[in-house]
XYZ file of C-alpha atoms in Angstrom:
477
model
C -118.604 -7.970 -61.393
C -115.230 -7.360 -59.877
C -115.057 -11.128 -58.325
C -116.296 -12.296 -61.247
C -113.492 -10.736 -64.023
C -111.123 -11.100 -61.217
C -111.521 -15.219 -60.907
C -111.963 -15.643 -64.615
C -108.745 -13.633 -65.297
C -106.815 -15.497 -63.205
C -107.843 -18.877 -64.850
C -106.302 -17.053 -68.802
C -103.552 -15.328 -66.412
C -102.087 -18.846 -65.305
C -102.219 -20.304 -69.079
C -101.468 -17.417 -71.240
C -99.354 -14.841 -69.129
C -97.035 -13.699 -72.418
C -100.660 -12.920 -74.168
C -102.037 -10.713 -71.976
C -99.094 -8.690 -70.947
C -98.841 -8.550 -74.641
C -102.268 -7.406 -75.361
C -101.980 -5.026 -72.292
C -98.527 -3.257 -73.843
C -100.664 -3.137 -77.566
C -104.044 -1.841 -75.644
C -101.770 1.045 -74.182
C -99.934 2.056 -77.642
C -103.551 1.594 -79.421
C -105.364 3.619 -76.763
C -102.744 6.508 -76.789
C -102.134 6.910 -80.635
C -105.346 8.680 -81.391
C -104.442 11.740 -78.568
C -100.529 11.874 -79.902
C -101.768 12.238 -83.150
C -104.040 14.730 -82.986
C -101.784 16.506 -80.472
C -98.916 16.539 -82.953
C -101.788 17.361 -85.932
C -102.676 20.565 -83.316
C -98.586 21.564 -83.114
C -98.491 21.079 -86.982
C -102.088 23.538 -88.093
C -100.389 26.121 -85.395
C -96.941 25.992 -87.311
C -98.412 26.408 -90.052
C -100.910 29.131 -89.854
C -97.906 31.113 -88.107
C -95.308 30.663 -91.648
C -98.570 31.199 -93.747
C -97.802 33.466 -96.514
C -94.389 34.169 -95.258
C -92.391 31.805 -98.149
C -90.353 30.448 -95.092
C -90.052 26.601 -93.723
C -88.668 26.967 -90.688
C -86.856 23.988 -88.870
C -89.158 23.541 -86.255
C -91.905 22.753 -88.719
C -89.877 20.364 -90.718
C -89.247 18.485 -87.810
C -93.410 18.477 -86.919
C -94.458 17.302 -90.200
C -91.768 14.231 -90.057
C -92.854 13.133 -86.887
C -96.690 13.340 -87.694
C -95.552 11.505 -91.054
C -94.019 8.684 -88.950
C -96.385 8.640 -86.524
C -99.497 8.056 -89.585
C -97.182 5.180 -90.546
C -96.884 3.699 -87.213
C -100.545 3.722 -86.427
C -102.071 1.044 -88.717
C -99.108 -1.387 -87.843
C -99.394 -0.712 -84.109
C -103.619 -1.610 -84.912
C -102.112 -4.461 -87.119
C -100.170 -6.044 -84.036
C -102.926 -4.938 -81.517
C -105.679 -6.831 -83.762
C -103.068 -10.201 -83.940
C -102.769 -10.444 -80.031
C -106.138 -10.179 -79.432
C -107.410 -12.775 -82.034
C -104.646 -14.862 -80.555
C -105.819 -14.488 -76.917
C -109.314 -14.880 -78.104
C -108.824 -18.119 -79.556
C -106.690 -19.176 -76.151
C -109.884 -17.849 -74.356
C -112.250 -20.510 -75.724
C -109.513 -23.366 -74.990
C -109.271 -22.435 -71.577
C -113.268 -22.021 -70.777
C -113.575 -25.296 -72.833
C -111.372 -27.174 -71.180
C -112.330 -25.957 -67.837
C -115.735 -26.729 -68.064
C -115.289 -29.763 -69.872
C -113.477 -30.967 -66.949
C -115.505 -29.632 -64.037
C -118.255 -31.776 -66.252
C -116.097 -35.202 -65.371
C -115.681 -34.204 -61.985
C -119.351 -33.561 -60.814
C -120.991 -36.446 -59.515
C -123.343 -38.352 -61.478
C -126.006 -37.537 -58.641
C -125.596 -33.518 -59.139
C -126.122 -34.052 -63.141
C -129.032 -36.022 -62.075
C -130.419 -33.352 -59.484
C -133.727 -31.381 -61.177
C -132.199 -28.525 -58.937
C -128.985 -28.565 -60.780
C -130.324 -29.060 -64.428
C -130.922 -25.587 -65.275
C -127.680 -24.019 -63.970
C -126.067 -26.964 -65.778
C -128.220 -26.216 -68.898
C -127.393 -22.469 -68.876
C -123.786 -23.244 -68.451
C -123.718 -25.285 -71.255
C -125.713 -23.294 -73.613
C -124.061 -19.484 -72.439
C -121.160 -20.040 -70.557
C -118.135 -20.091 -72.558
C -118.887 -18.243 -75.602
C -120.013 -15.845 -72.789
C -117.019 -16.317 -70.829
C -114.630 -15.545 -73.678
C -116.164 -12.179 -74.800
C -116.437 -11.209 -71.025
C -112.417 -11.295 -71.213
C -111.902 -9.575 -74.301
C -114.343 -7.298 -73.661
C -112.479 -6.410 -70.266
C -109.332 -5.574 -71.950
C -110.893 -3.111 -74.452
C -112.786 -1.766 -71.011
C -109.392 -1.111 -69.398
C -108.616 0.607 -72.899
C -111.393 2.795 -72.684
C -110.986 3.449 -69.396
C -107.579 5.000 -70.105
C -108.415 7.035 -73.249
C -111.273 8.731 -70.235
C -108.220 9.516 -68.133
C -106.015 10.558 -70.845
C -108.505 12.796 -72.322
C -110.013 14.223 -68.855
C -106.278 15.151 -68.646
C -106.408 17.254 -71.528
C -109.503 18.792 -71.611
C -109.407 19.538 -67.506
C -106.535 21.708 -68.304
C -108.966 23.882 -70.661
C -111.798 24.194 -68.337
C -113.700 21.296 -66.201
C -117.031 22.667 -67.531
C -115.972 20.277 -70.638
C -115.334 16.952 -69.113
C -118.458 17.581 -66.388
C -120.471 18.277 -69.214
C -119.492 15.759 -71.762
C -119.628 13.049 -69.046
C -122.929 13.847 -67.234
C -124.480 13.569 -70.503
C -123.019 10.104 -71.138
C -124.521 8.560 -68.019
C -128.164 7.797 -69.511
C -126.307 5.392 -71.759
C -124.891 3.447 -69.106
C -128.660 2.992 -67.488
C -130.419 2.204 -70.793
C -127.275 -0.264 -71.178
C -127.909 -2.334 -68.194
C -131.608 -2.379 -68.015
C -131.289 -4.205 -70.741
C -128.809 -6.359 -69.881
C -130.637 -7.308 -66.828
C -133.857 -8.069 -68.712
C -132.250 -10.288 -71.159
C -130.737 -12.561 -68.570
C -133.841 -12.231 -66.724
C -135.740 -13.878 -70.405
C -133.286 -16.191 -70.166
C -133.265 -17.385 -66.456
C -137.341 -17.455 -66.342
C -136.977 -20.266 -69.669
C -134.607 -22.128 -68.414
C -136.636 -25.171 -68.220
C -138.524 -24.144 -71.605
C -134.666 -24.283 -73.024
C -134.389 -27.789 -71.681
C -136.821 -29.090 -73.290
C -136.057 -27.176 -76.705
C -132.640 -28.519 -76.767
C -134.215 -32.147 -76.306
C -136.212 -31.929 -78.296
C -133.982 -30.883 -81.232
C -131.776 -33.282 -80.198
C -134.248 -36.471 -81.622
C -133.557 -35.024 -85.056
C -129.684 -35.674 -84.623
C -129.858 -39.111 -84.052
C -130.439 -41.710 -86.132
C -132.071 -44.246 -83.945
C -134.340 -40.996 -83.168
C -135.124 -40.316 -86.243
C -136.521 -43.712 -87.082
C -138.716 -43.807 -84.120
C -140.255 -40.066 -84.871
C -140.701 -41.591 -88.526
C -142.700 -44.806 -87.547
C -144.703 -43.130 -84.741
C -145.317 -40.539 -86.949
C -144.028 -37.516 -84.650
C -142.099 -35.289 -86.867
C -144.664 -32.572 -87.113
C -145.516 -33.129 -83.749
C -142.353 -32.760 -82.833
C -141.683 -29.906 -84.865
C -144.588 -27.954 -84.227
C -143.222 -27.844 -80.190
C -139.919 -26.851 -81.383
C -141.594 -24.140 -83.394
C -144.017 -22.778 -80.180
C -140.541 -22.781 -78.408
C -138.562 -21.013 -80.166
C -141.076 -18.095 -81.378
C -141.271 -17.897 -77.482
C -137.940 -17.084 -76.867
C -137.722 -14.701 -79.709
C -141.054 -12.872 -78.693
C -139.720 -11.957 -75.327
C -136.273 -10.710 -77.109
C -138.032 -8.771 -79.531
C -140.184 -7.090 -76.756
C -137.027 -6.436 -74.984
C -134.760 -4.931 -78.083
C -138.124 -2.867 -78.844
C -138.290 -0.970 -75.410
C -134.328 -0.740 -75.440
C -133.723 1.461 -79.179
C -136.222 4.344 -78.353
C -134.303 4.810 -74.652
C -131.286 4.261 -76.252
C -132.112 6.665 -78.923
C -133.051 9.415 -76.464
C -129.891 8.549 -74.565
C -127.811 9.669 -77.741
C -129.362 12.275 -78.846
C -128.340 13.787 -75.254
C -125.150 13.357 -75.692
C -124.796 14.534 -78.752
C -126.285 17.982 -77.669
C -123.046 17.779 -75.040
C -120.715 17.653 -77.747
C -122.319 20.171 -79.830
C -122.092 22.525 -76.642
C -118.659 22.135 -75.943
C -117.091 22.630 -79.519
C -119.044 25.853 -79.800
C -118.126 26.903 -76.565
C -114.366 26.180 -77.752
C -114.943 27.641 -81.038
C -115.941 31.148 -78.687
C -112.896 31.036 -77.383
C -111.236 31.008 -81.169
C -113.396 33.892 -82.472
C -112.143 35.849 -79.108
C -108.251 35.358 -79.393
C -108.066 32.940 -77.070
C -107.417 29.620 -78.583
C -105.210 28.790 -81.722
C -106.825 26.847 -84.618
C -104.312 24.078 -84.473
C -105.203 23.391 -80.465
C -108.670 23.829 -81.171
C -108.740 20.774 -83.720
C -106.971 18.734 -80.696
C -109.160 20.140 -78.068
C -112.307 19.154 -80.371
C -110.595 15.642 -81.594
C -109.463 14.940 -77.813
C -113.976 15.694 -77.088
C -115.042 13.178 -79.618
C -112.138 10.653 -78.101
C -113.904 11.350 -74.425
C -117.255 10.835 -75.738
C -116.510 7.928 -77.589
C -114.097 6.072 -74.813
C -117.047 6.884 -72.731
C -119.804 5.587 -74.980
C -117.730 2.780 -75.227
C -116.895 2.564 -71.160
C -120.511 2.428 -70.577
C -121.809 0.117 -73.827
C -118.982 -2.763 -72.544
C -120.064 -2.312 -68.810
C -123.159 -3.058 -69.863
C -122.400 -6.199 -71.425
C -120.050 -6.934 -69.069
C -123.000 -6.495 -66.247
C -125.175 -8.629 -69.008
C -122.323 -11.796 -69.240
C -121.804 -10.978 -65.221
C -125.297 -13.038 -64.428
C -124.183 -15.905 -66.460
C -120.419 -15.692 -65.431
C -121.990 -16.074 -61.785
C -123.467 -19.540 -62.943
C -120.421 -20.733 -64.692
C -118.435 -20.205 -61.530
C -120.760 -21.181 -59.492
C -120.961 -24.417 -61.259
C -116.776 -24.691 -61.269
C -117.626 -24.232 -57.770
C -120.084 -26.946 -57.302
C -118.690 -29.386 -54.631
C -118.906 -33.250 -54.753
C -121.526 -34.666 -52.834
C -119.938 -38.565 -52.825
C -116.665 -37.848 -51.311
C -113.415 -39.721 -52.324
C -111.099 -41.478 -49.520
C -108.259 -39.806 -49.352
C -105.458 -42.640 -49.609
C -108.076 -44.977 -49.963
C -108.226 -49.253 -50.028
C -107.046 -49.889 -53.664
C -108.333 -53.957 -54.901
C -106.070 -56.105 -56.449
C -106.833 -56.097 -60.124
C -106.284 -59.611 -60.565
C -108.461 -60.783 -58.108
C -112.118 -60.803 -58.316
C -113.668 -59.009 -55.419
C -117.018 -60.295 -53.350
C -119.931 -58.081 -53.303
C -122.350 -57.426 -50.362
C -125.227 -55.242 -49.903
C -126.215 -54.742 -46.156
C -129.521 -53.922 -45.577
C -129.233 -51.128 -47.415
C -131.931 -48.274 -48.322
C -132.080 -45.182 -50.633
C -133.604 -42.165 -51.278
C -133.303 -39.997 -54.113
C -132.213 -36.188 -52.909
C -134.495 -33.652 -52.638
C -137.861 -36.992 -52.532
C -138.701 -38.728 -49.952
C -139.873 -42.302 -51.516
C -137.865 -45.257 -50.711
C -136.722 -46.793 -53.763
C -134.371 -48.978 -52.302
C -135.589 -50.341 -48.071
C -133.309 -52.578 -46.296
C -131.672 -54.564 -49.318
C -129.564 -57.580 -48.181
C -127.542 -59.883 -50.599
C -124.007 -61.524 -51.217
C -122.303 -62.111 -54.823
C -119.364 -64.171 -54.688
C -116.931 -63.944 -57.412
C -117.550 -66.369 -60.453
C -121.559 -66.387 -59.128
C -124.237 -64.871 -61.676
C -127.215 -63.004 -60.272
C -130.462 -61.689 -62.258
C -131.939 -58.675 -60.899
C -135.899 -58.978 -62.168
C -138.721 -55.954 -61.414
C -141.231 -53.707 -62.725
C -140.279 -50.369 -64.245
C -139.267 -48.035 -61.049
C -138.310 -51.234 -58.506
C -134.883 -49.941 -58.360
C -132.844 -52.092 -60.696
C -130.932 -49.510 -61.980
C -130.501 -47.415 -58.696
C -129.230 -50.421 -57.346
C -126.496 -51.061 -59.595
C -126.166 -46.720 -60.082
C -125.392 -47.653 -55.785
C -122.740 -50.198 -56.848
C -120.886 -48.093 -59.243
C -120.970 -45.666 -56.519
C -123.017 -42.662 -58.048
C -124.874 -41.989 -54.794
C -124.260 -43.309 -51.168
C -126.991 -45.251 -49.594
C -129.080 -43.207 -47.274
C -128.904 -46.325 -44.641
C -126.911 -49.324 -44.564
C -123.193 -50.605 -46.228
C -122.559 -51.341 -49.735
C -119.012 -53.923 -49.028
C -116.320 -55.170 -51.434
C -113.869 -57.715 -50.182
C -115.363 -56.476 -46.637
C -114.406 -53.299 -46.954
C -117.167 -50.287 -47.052
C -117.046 -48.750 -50.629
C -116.775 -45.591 -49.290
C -113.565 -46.795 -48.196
C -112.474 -47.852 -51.534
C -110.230 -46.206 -54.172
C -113.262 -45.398 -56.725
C -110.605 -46.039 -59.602
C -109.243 -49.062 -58.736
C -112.625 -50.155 -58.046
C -113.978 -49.256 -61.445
C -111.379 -51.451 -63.139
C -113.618 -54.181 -61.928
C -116.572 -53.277 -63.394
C -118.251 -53.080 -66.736
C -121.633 -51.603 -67.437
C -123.947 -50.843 -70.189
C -126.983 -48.607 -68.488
C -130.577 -48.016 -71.218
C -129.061 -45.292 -72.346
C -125.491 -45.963 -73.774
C -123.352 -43.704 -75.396
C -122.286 -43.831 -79.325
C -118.960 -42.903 -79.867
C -118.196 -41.689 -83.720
C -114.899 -43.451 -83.574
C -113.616 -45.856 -86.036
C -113.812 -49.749 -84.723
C -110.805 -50.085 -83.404
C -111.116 -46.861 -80.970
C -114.512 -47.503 -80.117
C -113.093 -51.219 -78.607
C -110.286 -49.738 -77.562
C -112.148 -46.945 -74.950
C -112.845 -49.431 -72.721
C -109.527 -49.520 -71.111
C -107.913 -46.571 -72.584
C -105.419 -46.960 -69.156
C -103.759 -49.797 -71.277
C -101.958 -49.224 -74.209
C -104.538 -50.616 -77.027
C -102.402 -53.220 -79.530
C -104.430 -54.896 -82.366
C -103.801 -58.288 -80.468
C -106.224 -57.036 -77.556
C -108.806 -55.289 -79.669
C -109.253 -58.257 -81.983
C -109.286 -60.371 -78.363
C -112.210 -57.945 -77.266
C -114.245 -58.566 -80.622
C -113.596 -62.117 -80.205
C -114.877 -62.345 -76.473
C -117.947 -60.177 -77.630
C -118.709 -62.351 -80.699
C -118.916 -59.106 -82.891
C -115.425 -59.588 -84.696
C -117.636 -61.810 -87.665
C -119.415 -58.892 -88.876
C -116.535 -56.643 -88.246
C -113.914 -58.876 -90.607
C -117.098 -58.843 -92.990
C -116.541 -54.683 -93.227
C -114.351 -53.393 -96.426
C -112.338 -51.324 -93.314
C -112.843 -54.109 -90.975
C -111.486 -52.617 -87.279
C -110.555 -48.891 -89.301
C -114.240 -48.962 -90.682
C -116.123 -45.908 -88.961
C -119.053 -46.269 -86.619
């Protein structure tokens, strides 16, 4: 857990540095407030009960009540400030995780989104990670809090008698195990459906697409569809319901034992009253200062159990910001003139997918020269598309040389390589941009002017229908 909070508060640490010292300097104030308070309430019953009855204010207890008064004032704007830095932080949270995984996503090879060995720690990654990731930070902060309101009050109530803080925290401890049992089992739900998840979320997805849609329609599928979707999904809440079920009865035991800890020490404090040897006033802060422990505890041990909980999937999210590419760049590598139109040779060159052991490609030999036209014509599964996956350089072949120009492509600057090509696979994207973008994300390296997009629809014989459009190139697609 430590490695874990440690890298993923170093990612918010090098974008947001002013937030979290911020939130850090509000946590303290916030954590504090409750113990001055009720310290400076104690001072205040004590004064009092001495001047009871006596007609006299005496300076001392003028001064009391005016800090207590200024301190009540300052407590819901301290919570006020406290409450704005965190939402603020928060919100930065998500960018960051976003972001970060958004662009780990463009940097992991095509083959590793491809690998059924990746696919699940990709799926749970993309399903838990950052939401996960963002309450795993916040919830650290208000950890540290907690963690100082035990210290503070251990402080306090050590200086009464140990008996109270062993007490009040050996009967918190059964929280902490009910806590992350349960944590453990819900990640464990989780990580045994992984697959099950997979397919869920595919199969949703055919209902938000309209091409999709149409084909469910015609083939009649919907219910069938539906119905899968359905078995799914009461799957995943079944084993979460069995899991919730066995947690609240522990849980509820767990409480009740603690409770019987507080109601111990207040009596044994109130003892001490009845006998002379505690004042009213420090008895109300001694007694506030025992709820404070038991909740900062409660607390302490309810967040390190989510924190254990998010722990198993902050694990996969770094381990997939950790994944390393498998097709390895040149460093400095041969960049291709961009005017020039480079020859293509495949030298007996074979492939197999990772992890199988069927050739799909074996000893493939051709040449394309530049302004030649070749046809590549096969059954489903003869390697068509791995072949041209090969040429854009998704996967190395497992034997022979893929050469441009002469030069191995391994060789070659990927990017200036790409420039070259264009490629629609069977399954294309759909951007939801208007005309004019969607033309224009082609190149998006060169600055897009309505001269070159028009050009574009021109070459690709599209621009009749588009001029036919009440938007024409702003009409959305």
């Amino acid at each position: 857990m430590w490695r874990n909070s440690r890298r993923l508060t170093s990612l918010i640490w090098r974008r947001k540095k002013g937030l979290i010292i911020g939130l850090t300097v509000t946590l303290i104030i916030t954590g504090a407030m409750p113990f001055i308070v009720s310290g400076v309430n104690g001072l205040f019953i004590n004064n009092l009960v001495n001047v009871a009855g006596t007609g006299n204010i005496p300076q001392g207890l003028v001064i009391i009540t005016f800090v207590l008064a200024l301190l009540l004032f300052i407590r819901p704007l301290a919570n006020t400030l406290h409450g704005y830095v965190d939402r603020l932080l928060f919100l930065s949270n998500e960018e960051v995780f976003v972001l970060e995984v958004v662009k780990k996503s463009s940097e992991i090879d095509i083959a590793v989104h491809e690998s059924p060995r990746y696919n699940n720690l990709l799926n749970r990654v993309e399903e838990q990670g950052t939401w996960r990731a963002k309450n795993y930070i916040d919830r650290l902060f208000y950890l540290i809090q907690d963690i100082f309101q035990v210290l503070l009050a251990v402080i306090i109530l050590f200086a009464t008698s140990w008996k109270l803080v062993f007490v009040v925290r050996l009967f918190s401890i059964p929280e902490l195990i009910v806590e992350a049992k349960h944590g453990q089992v819900v990640w464990g739900i989780d990580s045994s459906n992984s697959e099950a998840k997979r397919r869920y979320w595919n199969l949703k997805s055919h209902f938000q697409r309209k091409s999709d849609l149409s084909e469910l329609k015609l083939f009649q599928n919907t219910h069938h569809f539906i119905s899968q979707i359905r078995e799914l999904y009461s799957k995943f809440i079944s084993d979460q319901y069995k899991a919730e079920k066995g947690r609240i009865g522990s849980r509820a035991l767990a409480l009740t034992l603690s409770q019987v800890a507080i109601i111990g020490c207040i009596i044994f404090l109130a003892i001490h009253v009845v006998k002379g040897g505690l004042l009213i006033g420090t008895f109300t802060f001694l007694t506030a200062s025992i709820w404070e422990l038991r909740s900062a505890i409660s607390s302490a041990f309810n967040s390190l159990a989510r924190q254990y909980e998010d722990d198993l999937y902050m694990t996969d999210l770094i381990e997939f910001l950790d994944i390393e590419p498998k097709v390895i760049k040149p460093y400095n590598g041969i960049r291709l003139d961009p005017n020039k139109t480079p020859a293509i040779e495949f030298r007996n060159v074979s492939f197999v997918y990772p992890d199988t052991s069927n050739n799909i490609l074996e000893n493939i030999s051709f040449k394309l020269q530049p302004g030649e036209k070749m046809a590549l014509v096969g059954v489903n599964g003869a390697g068509k598309t791995t072949l041209v996956k090969l040429l854009c350089r998704f996967y190395d072949p497992t034997e022979g040389k893929i050469l441009i120009d002469g030069h191995d492509l391994k060789e070659i600057d990927i990017e200036s390589w790409y420039h070259h090509l264009g490629v629609l696979f069977q399954d294309y994207s759909h951007y939801y941009f208007a005309v004019k973008d969607a033309i224009s994300i082609g190149r998006t390296s060169t600055p897009a002017t309505s001269e070159l997009i028009q050009n574009a629809a021109k070459q690709s014989e599209s621009d009749m229908c588009i001029e036919e459009w009440d938007k024409k190139y702003e009409q959305g697609c």
